[in-house]
CSV table of C-alpha atoms in Angstrom, one decimal:
chain,number,residue,atom,x,y,z
A,1,UNK,CA,9.0,-26.0,29.3
A,2,UNK,CA,9.2,-29.2,28.4
A,3,UNK,CA,8.2,-32.2,25.4
A,4,UNK,CA,7.6,-35.8,25.8
A,5,UNK,CA,8.6,-38.0,22.3
A,6,UNK,CA,5.6,-40.8,23.0
A,7,UNK,CA,7.4,-43.4,19.8
A,8,UNK,CA,11.5,-44.3,21.4
A,9,UNK,CA,12.9,-47.3,22.5
A,10,UNK,CA,13.0,-47.2,26.6
A,11,UNK,CA,15.3,-50.5,27.6
A,12,UNK,CA,18.3,-47.9,27.4
A,13,UNK,CA,17.9,-44.5,27.9
A,14,UNK,CA,20.3,-41.4,28.8
A,15,UNK,CA,19.9,-38.2,30.5
A,16,UNK,CA,22.4,-35.1,29.7
A,17,UNK,CA,22.5,-31.4,29.2
A,18,UNK,CA,24.4,-28.5,27.1
A,19,UNK,CA,25.0,-25.3,27.1
A,20,UNK,CA,23.8,-22.5,24.5
A,21,UNK,CA,25.2,-19.1,24.2
A,22,UNK,CA,23.1,-16.5,23.8
A,23,UNK,CA,23.3,-14.0,21.1
A,24,UNK,CA,24.6,-10.1,22.2
A,25,UNK,CA,21.4,-9.2,20.2
A,26,UNK,CA,19.1,-11.7,22.5
A,27,UNK,CA,19.1,-10.6,26.2
A,28,UNK,CA,17.4,-7.3,25.2
A,29,UNK,CA,13.7,-8.1,25.9
A,30,UNK,CA,11.5,-6.9,28.2
A,31,UNK,CA,12.2,-8.3,31.5
A,32,UNK,CA,8.2,-9.3,31.7
A,33,UNK,CA,9.4,-12.1,28.9
A,34,UNK,CA,10.1,-15.4,29.5
A,35,UNK,CA,13.6,-15.3,28.3
A,36,UNK,CA,15.4,-18.5,29.9
A,37,UNK,CA,18.9,-16.7,30.2
A,38,UNK,CA,21.2,-17.5,33.3
A,39,UNK,CA,24.3,-16.1,33.7
A,40,UNK,CA,27.4,-18.2,34.1
A,41,UNK,CA,31.0,-18.4,34.1
A,42,UNK,CA,30.7,-17.8,30.2
A,43,UNK,CA,28.1,-14.8,30.3
A,44,UNK,CA,24.2,-15.4,29.5
A,45,UNK,CA,23.5,-19.2,28.4
A,46,UNK,CA,20.9,-20.8,28.1
A,47,UNK,CA,20.6,-25.1,29.0
A,48,UNK,CA,19.0,-27.6,27.1
A,49,UNK,CA,18.4,-30.7,29.6
A,50,UNK,CA,17.2,-33.8,27.3
A,51,UNK,CA,16.6,-37.6,27.8
A,52,UNK,CA,16.9,-39.7,24.7
A,53,UNK,CA,16.8,-43.5,23.9
A,54,UNK,CA,19.6,-46.0,22.7
A,55,UNK,CA,19.5,-44.8,19.2
A,56,UNK,CA,19.7,-41.0,20.7
A,57,UNK,CA,16.3,-40.3,19.4
A,58,UNK,CA,15.0,-37.5,22.0
A,59,UNK,CA,11.9,-38.3,24.7
A,60,UNK,CA,12.0,-35.5,26.8
A,61,UNK,CA,13.3,-32.3,26.4
A,62,UNK,CA,13.6,-29.2,28.5
A,63,UNK,CA,15.0,-25.5,28.6
A,64,UNK,CA,16.6,-23.6,31.5
A,65,UNK,CA,18.7,-20.6,32.1
A,66,UNK,CA,22.2,-21.9,32.5
A,67,UNK,CA,23.4,-21.7,35.7
A,68,UNK,CA,20.4,-24.1,36.3
A,69,UNK,CA,22.5,-27.1,37.9
A,70,UNK,CA,21.3,-30.7,36.2
A,71,UNK,CA,19.9,-32.3,39.1
A,72,UNK,CA,17.6,-29.8,39.1
A,73,UNK,CA,15.8,-30.8,36.0
A,74,UNK,CA,16.5,-34.3,36.2
A,75,UNK,CA,12.9,-35.1,37.9
A,76,UNK,CA,11.0,-34.1,35.4
A,77,UNK,CA,13.6,-35.8,32.6
A,78,UNK,CA,13.2,-39.0,34.5
A,79,UNK,CA,9.2,-38.7,34.2
A,80,UNK,CA,7.7,-41.6,32.6
A,81,UNK,CA,10.7,-44.1,32.5
A,82,UNK,CA,9.9,-47.5,31.8
A,83,UNK,CA,10.3,-50.1,34.0
A,84,UNK,CA,13.4,-52.2,34.1
A,85,UNK,CA,14.7,-48.9,32.0
A,86,UNK,CA,18.6,-48.5,32.0
A,87,UNK,CA,19.2,-44.9,33.3
A,88,UNK,CA,22.7,-43.8,32.0
A,89,UNK,CA,24.3,-40.1,33.5
A,90,UNK,CA,27.3,-38.6,34.1
A,91,UNK,CA,28.4,-38.0,37.5
A,92,UNK,CA,26.5,-34.4,37.8
A,93,UNK,CA,23.9,-36.4,38.4
A,94,UNK,CA,25.1,-37.8,41.5
A,95,UNK,CA,22.3,-37.5,43.8
A,96,UNK,CA,20.9,-40.4,46.1
A,97,UNK,CA,17.3,-38.3,45.6
A,98,UNK,CA,18.6,-38.7,42.0
A,99,UNK,CA,18.9,-42.7,42.0
A,100,UNK,CA,15.7,-43.3,44.8
A,101,UNK,CA,13.7,-41.6,41.8
A,102,UNK,CA,15.5,-43.9,38.8
A,103,UNK,CA,14.7,-47.2,41.3
A,104,UNK,CA,11.4,-46.0,42.7
A,105,UNK,CA,10.3,-45.4,38.6
A,106,UNK,CA,10.9,-49.7,38.6
A,107,UNK,CA,14.4,-47.9,36.0
A,108,UNK,CA,18.1,-48.9,36.6
A,109,UNK,CA,20.3,-46.4,37.6
A,110,UNK,CA,24.0,-46.2,35.8
A,111,UNK,CA,25.7,-42.9,37.2
A,112,UNK,CA,29.1,-42.9,37.8
A,113,UNK,CA,29.6,-41.8,40.8
A,114,UNK,CA,31.4,-38.5,42.1
A,115,UNK,CA,35.0,-39.1,43.8
A,116,UNK,CA,34.2,-36.7,46.4
A,117,UNK,CA,31.8,-39.2,47.6
A,118,UNK,CA,31.9,-41.1,51.0
A,119,UNK,CA,29.4,-43.9,49.6
A,120,UNK,CA,29.9,-45.3,46.4
A,121,UNK,CA,27.7,-46.6,44.0
A,122,UNK,CA,28.7,-49.9,41.4
A,123,UNK,CA,28.2,-48.9,38.1
A,124,UNK,CA,28.7,-50.7,34.7
A,125,UNK,CA,31.6,-48.9,32.0
A,126,UNK,CA,30.6,-50.8,29.4
A,127,UNK,CA,27.2,-49.7,29.9
A,128,UNK,CA,28.0,-46.2,30.6
A,129,UNK,CA,30.0,-46.5,27.1
A,130,UNK,CA,26.8,-46.3,25.3
A,131,UNK,CA,26.0,-42.5,27.0
A,132,UNK,CA,28.1,-41.1,23.4
A,133,UNK,CA,24.7,-41.1,22.2
A,134,UNK,CA,23.2,-38.4,24.3
A,135,UNK,CA,26.6,-36.3,23.7
A,136,UNK,CA,25.9,-37.2,19.7
A,137,UNK,CA,22.6,-36.2,19.8
A,138,UNK,CA,23.4,-32.6,21.0
A,139,UNK,CA,26.4,-32.3,18.6
A,140,UNK,CA,23.6,-32.7,15.8
A,141,UNK,CA,21.5,-30.1,17.7
A,142,UNK,CA,23.9,-27.5,17.5
A,143,UNK,CA,24.6,-28.6,13.9
A,144,UNK,CA,21.1,-26.3,13.7
A,145,UNK,CA,22.7,-22.6,13.7
A,146,UNK,CA,19.4,-21.4,15.0
A,147,UNK,CA,20.0,-23.2,18.5
A,148,UNK,CA,23.7,-22.8,18.3
A,149,UNK,CA,24.1,-19.7,18.3
A,150,UNK,CA,20.6,-18.5,20.1
A,151,UNK,CA,19.2,-15.0,18.6
A,152,UNK,CA,15.6,-15.5,20.2
A,153,UNK,CA,14.9,-13.6,22.8
A,154,UNK,CA,11.8,-15.8,24.0
A,155,UNK,CA,12.9,-18.4,25.0
A,156,UNK,CA,9.3,-20.4,23.8
A,157,UNK,CA,11.2,-19.5,20.3
A,158,UNK,CA,14.3,-20.8,21.0
A,159,UNK,CA,11.9,-24.4,22.3
A,160,UNK,CA,10.0,-24.2,19.4
A,161,UNK,CA,13.0,-24.8,17.1
A,162,UNK,CA,14.3,-27.4,19.8
A,163,UNK,CA,11.4,-29.0,19.7
A,164,UNK,CA,11.2,-28.4,15.6
A,165,UNK,CA,15.0,-29.7,14.6
A,166,UNK,CA,14.2,-32.3,16.9
A,167,UNK,CA,12.1,-33.7,15.1
A,168,UNK,CA,14.7,-33.4,12.2
A,169,UNK,CA,17.0,-35.7,14.0
A,170,UNK,CA,14.3,-38.3,14.9
A,171,UNK,CA,13.7,-38.4,11.0
A,172,UNK,CA,16.8,-38.7,9.9
A,173,UNK,CA,17.1,-41.9,12.4
A,174,UNK,CA,15.0,-43.8,10.6
A,175,UNK,CA,15.5,-43.1,7.2
A,176,UNK,CA,16.8,-45.9,5.4
A,177,UNK,CA,19.9,-44.0,3.4
A,178,UNK,CA,22.3,-42.4,5.7
């Protein structure tokens, strides 16, 4: 499941994912439903993937089962990038196909390289520091108790509340008062 927001600042964008633990009462739905629950080290989890702009407002959102790697959703998050945009991501997105997809869209990747990578890529540390906006977005998102302690049994219900919370975060960012 994913959602796209149209009004955003497209010059600098950040992508990342965050894990939400599934409450024990949310795991008991029939197998036929779209639960979007996966098993990882921390137990049953769901992962929220987001692309945010330079002001920390969400541009694209997705949810997947918790064991999904960041790179598997990276292509869907990067679709529709503005030309000459700078895409900031952490080491989890350090893959040749991710970098190639960003360059194919005319954007510039600023992804830190993994320590075990043979081919090193240059990236600007000063620009990479701006990645904290995506982390702040997840922090604001998890301030909503319904998202932080996922009680919803169906993935679509959780995703609807993630979208609602994202709208509130966007509205707060354009308010005249802090």
